[in-house]
Amino acid sequence: HREPAEIVKKLFMLGIMTNQNQSLDKDTIELLAAEYGINAQQKVHEDISDIDKAYSKAMEASKESKNQIKRPPVVTIMGHVDHGKTTLLDRLRHTHVSDHEAGGITQRIGAYQVRLDDRLITFLDTPGHAAFSNMRARGAEITDIVVLVVAADDGVMPQTVEAIDHAKSANVPIIVAINKMDVPGANPQHVTEQLMKYNLIPEDYGGDTIFVDISAKTGQNVDDLLQMILLQADVMELKADPKQKAIGTVIEARLSRGRGPVADILVQQGTLHVGDPIVVGNTFGRIRTMTNDRGRQVKKVTPSEPVEITGLNDVPESADKIVVFDDEKTARSVGEQRAQQALQKQRENVTHVTLDNLFDTMKKENMKEVDIVLKADVQGSVEALQQSLEKIDVEGVRVNIIHSGVGAINESDVTLAGASNAFIIGFNVRPTATAKSQAESDGVDIRLYSIIYKAIDDVTAAMKGMLEPTY
Ligand code: GDP
């Protein structure tokens, strides 16, 4: 403890004129602390500076809350290229938007809401599993239900399988929409049989997966699909507490000329208001405007509602978490602190599971399963490897193949592995150039083999902590 007079004197000697009643800025405090040999750490808001924790806490709190009410489900559409994802999203946007009197063109804000009878459904506007798993890899789990679009005239294709595995690995229920029913060659029965091999079993066959035959082009049965989404949502009892302080997630963000940083966000709990001080990822601000999917300015937003917000200090990243604070000053200091921490983190590298650190990671994280993505040149090898790998049992820890397929290791494999903390085994295949560089930057381990028993031996040895290092 120092007397104020002494500090004023010291500052005077440092060339800073001040008096006892003036507050000091951060730089001056640091300077002063250095003079006294103290390491000036800005006061850390331990309980709130960790936005992830504050976010999870708010999520948990809502589950206990008596104010919980039903909230609209959030849906991502997935499926193979050209099977009709975009057509379905467009049809829904144009025929089912929540009110028509707006008359205008809907805004593209990363997600939109559709109304059926008196209930709403939120659709994320970027279809496909890449966006889905990228969000997940960054810790955002905003999708409640996946609609898997499969063309009735084409059937299950590689990206259909990828989508199934991505959804399953995220534990998100799948509703199957067999599309293009208007096409003469449509064969929904065949598609259903194919999907049953992936454990998507319709109720008629004793399973619990919802199947709907639709045509995104003609609109046939699209209402049924919406009805089924709502039914699934009811089964899941999706709820939120609109009365608590709001939390949400960034869907996408950009810098707008004239308006500054703009973020499309999804509110998940509570009610977000214009004027709320917020921290968003590593940035902060006070909400200046909110615009909904119909281009309308709104003053407040409730759970599952997507809006575009302005008023942020910097452009956040997609999947960033949003937490509301009581006052702008705290939001600012937390935001600034997080920006600093993020810079620091960037320098240290994040570690993923690799064959080399597998044993240590298994012990440290008390892993019960070792997740692997498996790619090979022919189906026979995929099956042989999968069977052998799944037989490995090291002290009760088993191998779980979260995705397998024939062909080169692609970006989707790397994204899935990254999101699931898995590593990749390639048998007689290589990664594509983009997959290779993505794996390097994401820290995903890819192991290539051309002898089956060598792959089995390596995985077994790694699980026992006895893998010979490779040079
Ligand atoms: P995406 O790659 O999954 O987004 O597929 P698109 O929505 O772009 O659709 C690919 C093509 O299939 C386009 O030419 C669409 O017009 C067509 N298509 C989509 N849905 C249907 C459908 O229900 N019936 C028919 N006949 N064509 C469709």
XYZ file of C-alpha atoms and ligand atoms in Angstrom:
499
model
C 0.000 0.000 0.000
C 1.293 3.460 -0.943
C 0.188 6.876 0.155
C -1.606 8.814 -2.596
C 0.780 11.725 -2.196
C 3.718 9.470 -2.818
C 2.132 8.112 -5.992
C 1.419 11.584 -7.307
C 5.036 12.449 -6.682
C 6.294 9.339 -8.371
C 4.101 10.021 -11.392
C 5.372 13.575 -11.507
C 8.911 12.213 -11.699
C 7.780 9.967 -14.555
C 6.508 13.036 -16.328
C 2.800 12.489 -15.688
C 0.844 15.325 -14.081
C -2.006 14.135 -11.956
C -3.734 14.704 -8.632
C -5.171 12.423 -5.990
C -8.703 12.493 -7.295
C -7.931 11.600 -10.866
C -8.289 8.025 -12.013
C -5.399 6.542 -13.925
C -5.549 4.883 -17.307
C -4.270 1.373 -17.926
C -0.931 2.426 -19.415
C -0.143 4.693 -16.474
C -0.984 1.970 -13.980
C 1.333 -0.427 -15.771
C 4.096 2.153 -15.825
C 3.640 2.837 -12.150
C 3.567 -0.832 -11.277
C 6.777 -1.394 -13.190
C 8.389 1.414 -11.158
C 7.415 -0.389 -7.985
C 8.423 -3.758 -9.369
C 4.907 -5.131 -9.282
C 3.489 -7.155 -12.138
C 0.392 -5.169 -12.981
C -2.222 -7.674 -13.947
C -5.449 -6.117 -14.959
C -8.077 -7.308 -12.532
C -9.372 -10.555 -13.969
C -13.120 -11.110 -13.867
C -12.615 -14.731 -13.099
C -16.214 -15.746 -12.865
C -17.268 -13.971 -16.027
C -14.165 -13.576 -18.172
C -14.562 -17.110 -19.368
C -17.392 -16.601 -21.800
C -17.658 -20.321 -22.488
C -18.279 -20.940 -18.820
C -20.764 -18.099 -18.473
C -22.535 -19.419 -21.557
C -22.709 -22.999 -20.254
C -23.877 -21.726 -16.893
C -26.717 -19.807 -18.524
C -27.583 -22.919 -20.564
C -27.697 -25.011 -17.392
C -29.616 -22.382 -15.430
C -32.357 -22.370 -18.029
C -32.909 -26.103 -17.525
C -33.750 -25.512 -13.878
C -35.861 -22.470 -14.573
C -39.590 -22.415 -13.989
C -39.944 -19.907 -16.793
C -39.098 -22.406 -19.505
C -41.342 -22.387 -22.519
C -41.295 -24.250 -25.813
C -38.856 -22.835 -28.328
C -38.720 -23.366 -32.099
C -36.357 -26.139 -33.285
C -33.197 -25.167 -35.169
C -32.717 -27.263 -38.295
C -29.790 -27.862 -40.664
C -30.409 -29.424 -44.067
C -27.788 -31.895 -45.252
C -27.357 -34.328 -48.102
C -25.434 -35.128 -51.262
C -24.769 -32.413 -53.824
C -27.679 -31.860 -56.254
C -30.155 -33.782 -54.117
C -32.166 -30.588 -53.535
C -30.978 -28.882 -50.343
C -30.960 -25.381 -51.804
C -34.246 -25.905 -53.617
C -35.879 -26.982 -50.369
C -34.474 -24.001 -48.452
C -35.664 -21.635 -51.198
C -39.123 -23.137 -51.305
C -39.492 -22.855 -47.550
C -38.258 -19.283 -47.585
C -40.667 -18.217 -50.277
C -43.788 -20.092 -49.323
C -43.589 -20.347 -45.560
C -41.924 -17.189 -44.264
C -43.460 -16.136 -41.009
C -45.462 -13.239 -42.399
C -46.282 -12.223 -45.890
C -47.451 -8.683 -45.422
C -43.829 -7.588 -45.406
C -44.167 -8.180 -49.121
C -40.502 -7.539 -49.606
C -37.613 -9.791 -50.292
C -36.305 -11.707 -47.328
C -32.927 -10.675 -45.984
C -30.208 -13.241 -46.013
C -29.064 -13.338 -42.421
C -27.660 -16.839 -42.106
C -30.921 -18.345 -40.880
C -34.636 -17.768 -41.206
C -37.875 -18.777 -39.610
C -40.744 -20.611 -41.202
C -44.258 -20.726 -39.829
C -46.604 -23.692 -39.883
C -49.985 -23.163 -38.253
C -48.930 -21.148 -35.241
C -45.493 -22.570 -34.723
C -42.073 -21.543 -35.903
C -39.088 -23.511 -37.201
C -35.647 -21.963 -37.624
C -33.607 -23.095 -40.628
C -29.897 -22.456 -40.895
C -29.320 -21.111 -44.364
C -26.012 -22.816 -45.102
C -26.814 -26.420 -45.971
C -24.332 -29.265 -45.800
C -22.175 -30.941 -43.245
C -19.111 -28.746 -43.723
C -20.729 -25.698 -42.104
C -22.357 -27.931 -39.494
C -19.104 -29.568 -38.438
C -17.077 -26.381 -38.629
C -19.414 -24.876 -36.059
C -19.094 -27.990 -33.954
C -15.328 -28.043 -34.225
C -15.427 -24.556 -32.742
C -17.661 -25.626 -29.886
C -21.030 -24.442 -31.181
C -23.923 -26.859 -31.100
C -26.884 -24.933 -32.361
C -28.581 -27.504 -34.579
C -31.369 -29.492 -32.918
C -32.459 -31.557 -35.913
C -30.848 -32.539 -39.207
C -33.029 -32.974 -42.283
C -31.214 -35.409 -44.550
C -32.222 -34.834 -48.165
C -31.810 -37.886 -50.431
C -32.895 -37.770 -54.066
C -35.338 -40.567 -54.828
C -33.824 -41.050 -58.289
C -30.224 -41.203 -57.086
C -30.198 -42.785 -53.643
C -27.516 -42.862 -51.007
C -24.305 -41.221 -52.238
C -20.940 -40.526 -50.550
C -21.985 -37.174 -49.084
C -25.202 -38.734 -47.812
C -23.079 -41.102 -45.746
C -20.819 -38.264 -44.630
C -23.835 -36.264 -43.514
C -25.203 -39.237 -41.557
C -21.880 -39.709 -39.792
C -21.507 -36.008 -39.010
C -25.010 -35.845 -37.533
C -24.553 -39.065 -35.562
C -21.214 -38.009 -34.201
C -22.906 -34.820 -32.960
C -25.822 -36.796 -31.512
C -28.331 -34.819 -33.535
C -31.458 -36.705 -34.647
C -32.010 -37.133 -38.375
C -35.277 -36.764 -40.293
C -35.055 -38.258 -43.762
C -36.595 -36.287 -46.629
C -36.698 -38.420 -49.754
C -36.762 -35.713 -52.411
C -37.579 -35.468 -56.126
C -40.669 -37.646 -55.768
C -42.033 -35.920 -58.910
C -39.286 -37.435 -61.070
C -40.414 -40.494 -63.077
C -37.567 -42.727 -61.871
C -38.248 -41.976 -58.193
C -37.754 -45.072 -56.056
C -38.257 -44.214 -52.387
C -38.395 -47.886 -51.395
C -34.880 -48.437 -52.684
C -33.618 -45.335 -50.864
C -35.226 -46.514 -47.627
C -33.563 -49.902 -47.914
C -30.215 -48.244 -48.536
C -30.609 -45.970 -45.514
C -31.522 -48.871 -43.244
C -27.954 -50.096 -43.662
C -26.917 -46.917 -41.871
C -29.305 -47.546 -39.019
C -31.914 -45.080 -40.195
C -34.960 -47.304 -39.795
C -38.469 -46.046 -40.446
C -41.236 -46.720 -37.953
C -42.899 -49.219 -40.310
C -39.824 -51.401 -39.911
C -39.651 -51.059 -36.149
C -37.253 -48.127 -36.083
C -37.734 -44.582 -34.866
C -36.490 -42.472 -37.776
C -39.015 -40.233 -39.486
C -39.121 -40.542 -43.285
C -41.058 -38.117 -45.499
C -41.376 -38.341 -49.294
C -41.273 -34.833 -50.749
C -40.690 -32.793 -53.840
C -38.867 -29.558 -53.133
C -39.683 -28.508 -56.676
C -43.467 -28.948 -56.640
C -43.879 -28.487 -52.893
C -45.480 -31.904 -52.504
C -45.540 -32.974 -48.845
C -43.298 -30.125 -47.732
C -45.907 -29.204 -45.117
C -45.748 -32.803 -43.876
C -42.019 -32.460 -43.486
C -42.508 -29.321 -41.369
C -45.137 -31.136 -39.325
C -42.685 -33.964 -38.677
C -39.959 -31.520 -37.653
C -42.363 -30.053 -35.088
C -43.272 -33.529 -33.895
C -39.603 -34.390 -33.424
C -39.124 -31.072 -31.603
C -41.972 -31.975 -29.235
C -40.390 -35.343 -28.522
C -37.120 -33.573 -27.725
C -38.940 -31.094 -25.479
C -36.926 -28.166 -26.772
C -37.332 -25.353 -24.298
C -35.800 -22.061 -23.312
C -36.203 -19.430 -20.649
C -36.967 -16.082 -22.286
C -36.673 -14.265 -18.956
C -33.038 -14.869 -18.170
C -30.122 -12.873 -19.500
C -29.635 -13.657 -23.164
C -27.007 -15.948 -24.651
C -26.525 -16.818 -28.289
C -24.134 -17.894 -31.020
C -22.748 -16.151 -34.106
C -23.787 -17.837 -37.346
C -21.662 -15.610 -39.555
C -20.161 -12.126 -39.446
C -18.694 -9.534 -41.769
C -17.548 -5.946 -41.986
C -20.122 -3.720 -43.634
C -19.149 -0.489 -45.243
C -20.984 2.214 -43.331
C -22.450 -0.026 -40.645
C -19.255 -1.470 -39.248
C -19.057 -5.017 -37.904
C -22.262 -6.958 -38.568
C -23.063 -10.371 -37.102
C -25.875 -12.796 -37.882
C -26.662 -14.460 -34.626
C -29.038 -16.940 -33.092
C -30.444 -16.204 -29.651
C -30.565 -19.405 -27.591
C -31.730 -18.364 -24.150
C -33.247 -15.232 -22.697
C -34.355 -12.133 -24.555
C -31.840 -9.937 -26.313
C -32.563 -6.184 -26.402
C -31.279 -3.244 -28.363
C -28.841 -1.493 -26.031
C -27.633 -4.672 -24.300
C -23.905 -4.649 -23.519
C -22.476 -7.877 -24.890
C -19.307 -9.835 -25.286
C -19.124 -11.800 -28.524
C -16.173 -14.152 -28.776
C -13.187 -11.876 -28.471
C -15.010 -8.643 -29.109
C -17.632 -6.582 -27.333
C -20.120 -3.806 -27.844
C -23.582 -2.513 -27.191
C -26.307 -3.663 -29.535
C -27.188 -0.738 -31.782
C -29.654 -2.356 -34.172
C -31.243 -5.747 -34.693
C -32.738 -6.743 -38.039
C -34.768 -9.921 -38.519
C -35.002 -12.281 -41.492
C -37.684 -10.117 -43.085
C -35.512 -7.032 -43.021
C -37.433 -5.495 -40.118
C -35.790 -3.645 -37.289
C -36.711 -5.231 -33.979
C -36.159 -4.135 -30.396
C -36.067 -7.547 -28.744
C -35.413 -11.105 -29.780
C -36.432 -14.375 -28.111
C -34.906 -17.900 -28.217
C -34.272 -19.620 -31.586
C -34.782 -16.325 -33.383
C -32.050 -15.274 -35.809
C -31.165 -11.594 -36.211
C -28.480 -9.433 -37.648
C -26.868 -7.170 -35.056
C -24.699 -4.058 -35.276
C -22.817 -2.180 -32.592
C -19.826 -4.447 -32.132
C -16.322 -3.193 -31.747
C -14.807 -5.746 -34.098
C -15.913 -8.547 -36.433
C -16.478 -11.787 -34.475
C -16.145 -15.270 -35.945
C -18.849 -17.775 -36.684
C -19.526 -20.073 -33.711
C -18.482 -17.338 -31.270
C -20.595 -17.279 -28.132
C -22.604 -14.242 -27.082
C -23.100 -13.294 -23.460
C -24.957 -10.238 -22.136
C -23.443 -8.166 -19.331
C -24.950 -5.740 -16.854
C -22.911 -2.761 -17.952
C -20.847 -1.723 -20.900
C -17.711 -1.159 -18.879
C -17.512 -4.787 -17.765
C -18.331 -5.998 -21.265
C -15.525 -3.858 -22.626
C -12.918 -5.035 -20.141
C -13.885 -8.689 -20.565
C -13.862 -8.308 -24.347
C -10.443 -6.665 -24.341
C -9.073 -9.297 -22.031
C -10.346 -12.065 -24.268
C -8.797 -10.476 -27.347
C -5.452 -10.503 -25.547
C -5.850 -14.101 -24.440
C -6.802 -15.124 -27.967
C -3.587 -13.641 -29.321
C -1.635 -15.572 -26.749
C -3.459 -18.788 -27.536
C -2.771 -18.390 -31.216
C 0.896 -18.646 -30.419
C 0.565 -21.827 -28.452
C -0.737 -24.610 -30.609
C -3.864 -26.588 -29.842
C -3.230 -30.304 -29.542
C -5.505 -32.932 -30.956
C -5.449 -36.638 -30.456
C -2.648 -38.206 -32.470
C -1.250 -41.698 -32.501
C 1.806 -40.357 -30.693
C -0.072 -38.749 -27.806
C -2.902 -41.304 -27.747
C -1.809 -43.147 -24.614
C -1.307 -39.944 -22.616
C -4.557 -38.457 -23.861
C -6.447 -41.643 -23.032
C -5.171 -41.458 -19.465
C -5.593 -37.709 -19.092
C -9.095 -37.499 -20.507
C -10.210 -40.880 -19.238
C -11.201 -41.887 -22.770
C -13.470 -44.888 -23.197
C -13.284 -44.920 -26.955
C -10.682 -44.029 -29.544
C -12.408 -42.358 -32.479
C -11.039 -43.002 -35.952
C -12.003 -41.881 -39.460
C -11.087 -44.633 -41.910
C -10.554 -44.287 -45.669
C -9.336 -46.970 -48.066
C -9.005 -47.665 -51.765
C -11.597 -50.432 -51.975
C -14.634 -51.462 -49.960
C -13.048 -54.817 -49.084
C -10.156 -53.100 -47.328
C -12.521 -50.714 -45.522
C -14.440 -53.670 -44.133
C -11.381 -55.756 -43.247
C -9.726 -52.832 -41.463
C -12.890 -51.735 -39.721
C -13.511 -55.227 -38.364
C -9.942 -55.664 -37.136
C -9.747 -52.184 -35.619
C -13.031 -52.615 -33.798
C -11.735 -55.833 -32.251
C -8.915 -54.002 -30.495
C -9.542 -53.816 -26.769
C -6.924 -52.303 -24.509
C -8.057 -52.475 -20.917
C -11.645 -51.866 -21.854
C -10.909 -49.001 -24.266
C -12.249 -49.745 -27.737
C -11.886 -48.312 -31.198
C -14.895 -46.544 -32.654
C -14.927 -45.921 -36.414
C -16.970 -42.736 -36.660
C -16.811 -42.598 -40.430
C -15.445 -44.881 -43.117
C -15.442 -44.771 -46.864
C -13.711 -45.492 -50.146
C -11.581 -42.776 -51.720
C -9.047 -40.083 -50.931
C -9.042 -38.407 -47.529
C -11.012 -35.218 -48.128
C -11.741 -31.995 -46.254
C -14.936 -33.408 -44.838
C -12.971 -36.259 -43.234
C -10.589 -33.755 -41.671
C -13.407 -31.529 -40.415
C -15.193 -34.498 -38.871
C -11.998 -35.770 -37.253
C -11.247 -32.280 -35.931
C -14.737 -31.843 -34.518
C -14.731 -35.278 -32.913
C -11.125 -35.320 -31.689
C -10.441 -38.317 -33.887
C -7.524 -39.186 -36.092
C -7.545 -40.465 -39.630
C -6.260 -43.720 -41.065
C -5.772 -43.986 -44.815
C -5.181 -47.366 -46.422
C -3.698 -47.192 -49.917
C -5.146 -43.677 -50.236
C -3.720 -40.214 -49.668
C -5.206 -36.924 -48.521
C -6.160 -34.374 -51.165
C -3.971 -31.256 -51.181
C -6.593 -29.148 -49.391
C -7.320 -31.902 -46.882
C -3.602 -32.173 -46.167
C -3.161 -28.470 -45.495
C -6.367 -28.319 -43.467
C -5.168 -31.236 -41.335
C -1.878 -29.473 -40.763
C -3.492 -26.237 -39.663
C -6.140 -27.990 -37.545
C -3.637 -30.358 -35.969
C -5.482 -33.466 -37.170
C -3.292 -36.585 -37.364
C -3.384 -38.547 -40.646
C -1.697 -41.956 -40.790
C -1.174 -43.724 -44.108
C -0.729 -47.461 -44.447
C -0.438 -50.091 -47.154
C -0.281 -53.139 -44.922
C -3.332 -53.953 -42.833
C -1.595 -55.585 -39.887
C 0.780 -52.614 -39.634
C -2.172 -50.280 -39.086
C -3.661 -52.619 -36.475
C -0.308 -53.003 -34.717
C 0.273 -49.256 -34.606
C -3.140 -48.451 -33.154
C -2.832 -51.239 -30.577
C 0.677 -50.142 -29.632
C -0.390 -46.491 -29.399
C -3.262 -47.418 -27.090
C -0.811 -49.289 -24.874
C 1.616 -46.389 -24.916
C 4.179 -48.480 -26.753
C 4.217 -46.936 -30.204
C 7.680 -46.722 -31.717
C 8.314 -43.147 -32.769
C 8.611 -42.624 -36.514
C 11.288 -40.370 -37.893
P -28.225 -29.077 -53.661
O -26.876 -29.209 -54.315
O -28.509 -30.241 -52.763
O -28.447 -27.764 -52.980
O -29.295 -29.243 -54.847
P -30.173 -28.128 -55.570
O -31.251 -27.638 -54.686
O -29.266 -27.134 -56.182
O -30.863 -29.011 -56.688
C -30.143 -29.635 -57.731
C -31.017 -29.783 -58.951
O -32.114 -30.631 -58.659
C -31.621 -28.462 -59.419
O -31.622 -28.439 -60.809
C -33.035 -28.490 -58.875
O -33.926 -27.768 -59.657
C -33.351 -29.969 -58.929
N -34.333 -30.369 -57.911
C -34.286 -30.131 -56.586
N -35.363 -30.642 -55.973
C -36.121 -31.221 -56.933
C -37.365 -31.941 -56.925
O -38.024 -32.126 -55.903
N -37.808 -32.396 -58.137
C -37.106 -32.211 -59.282
N -37.629 -32.691 -60.400
N -35.959 -31.532 -59.324
C -35.452 -31.052 -58.168
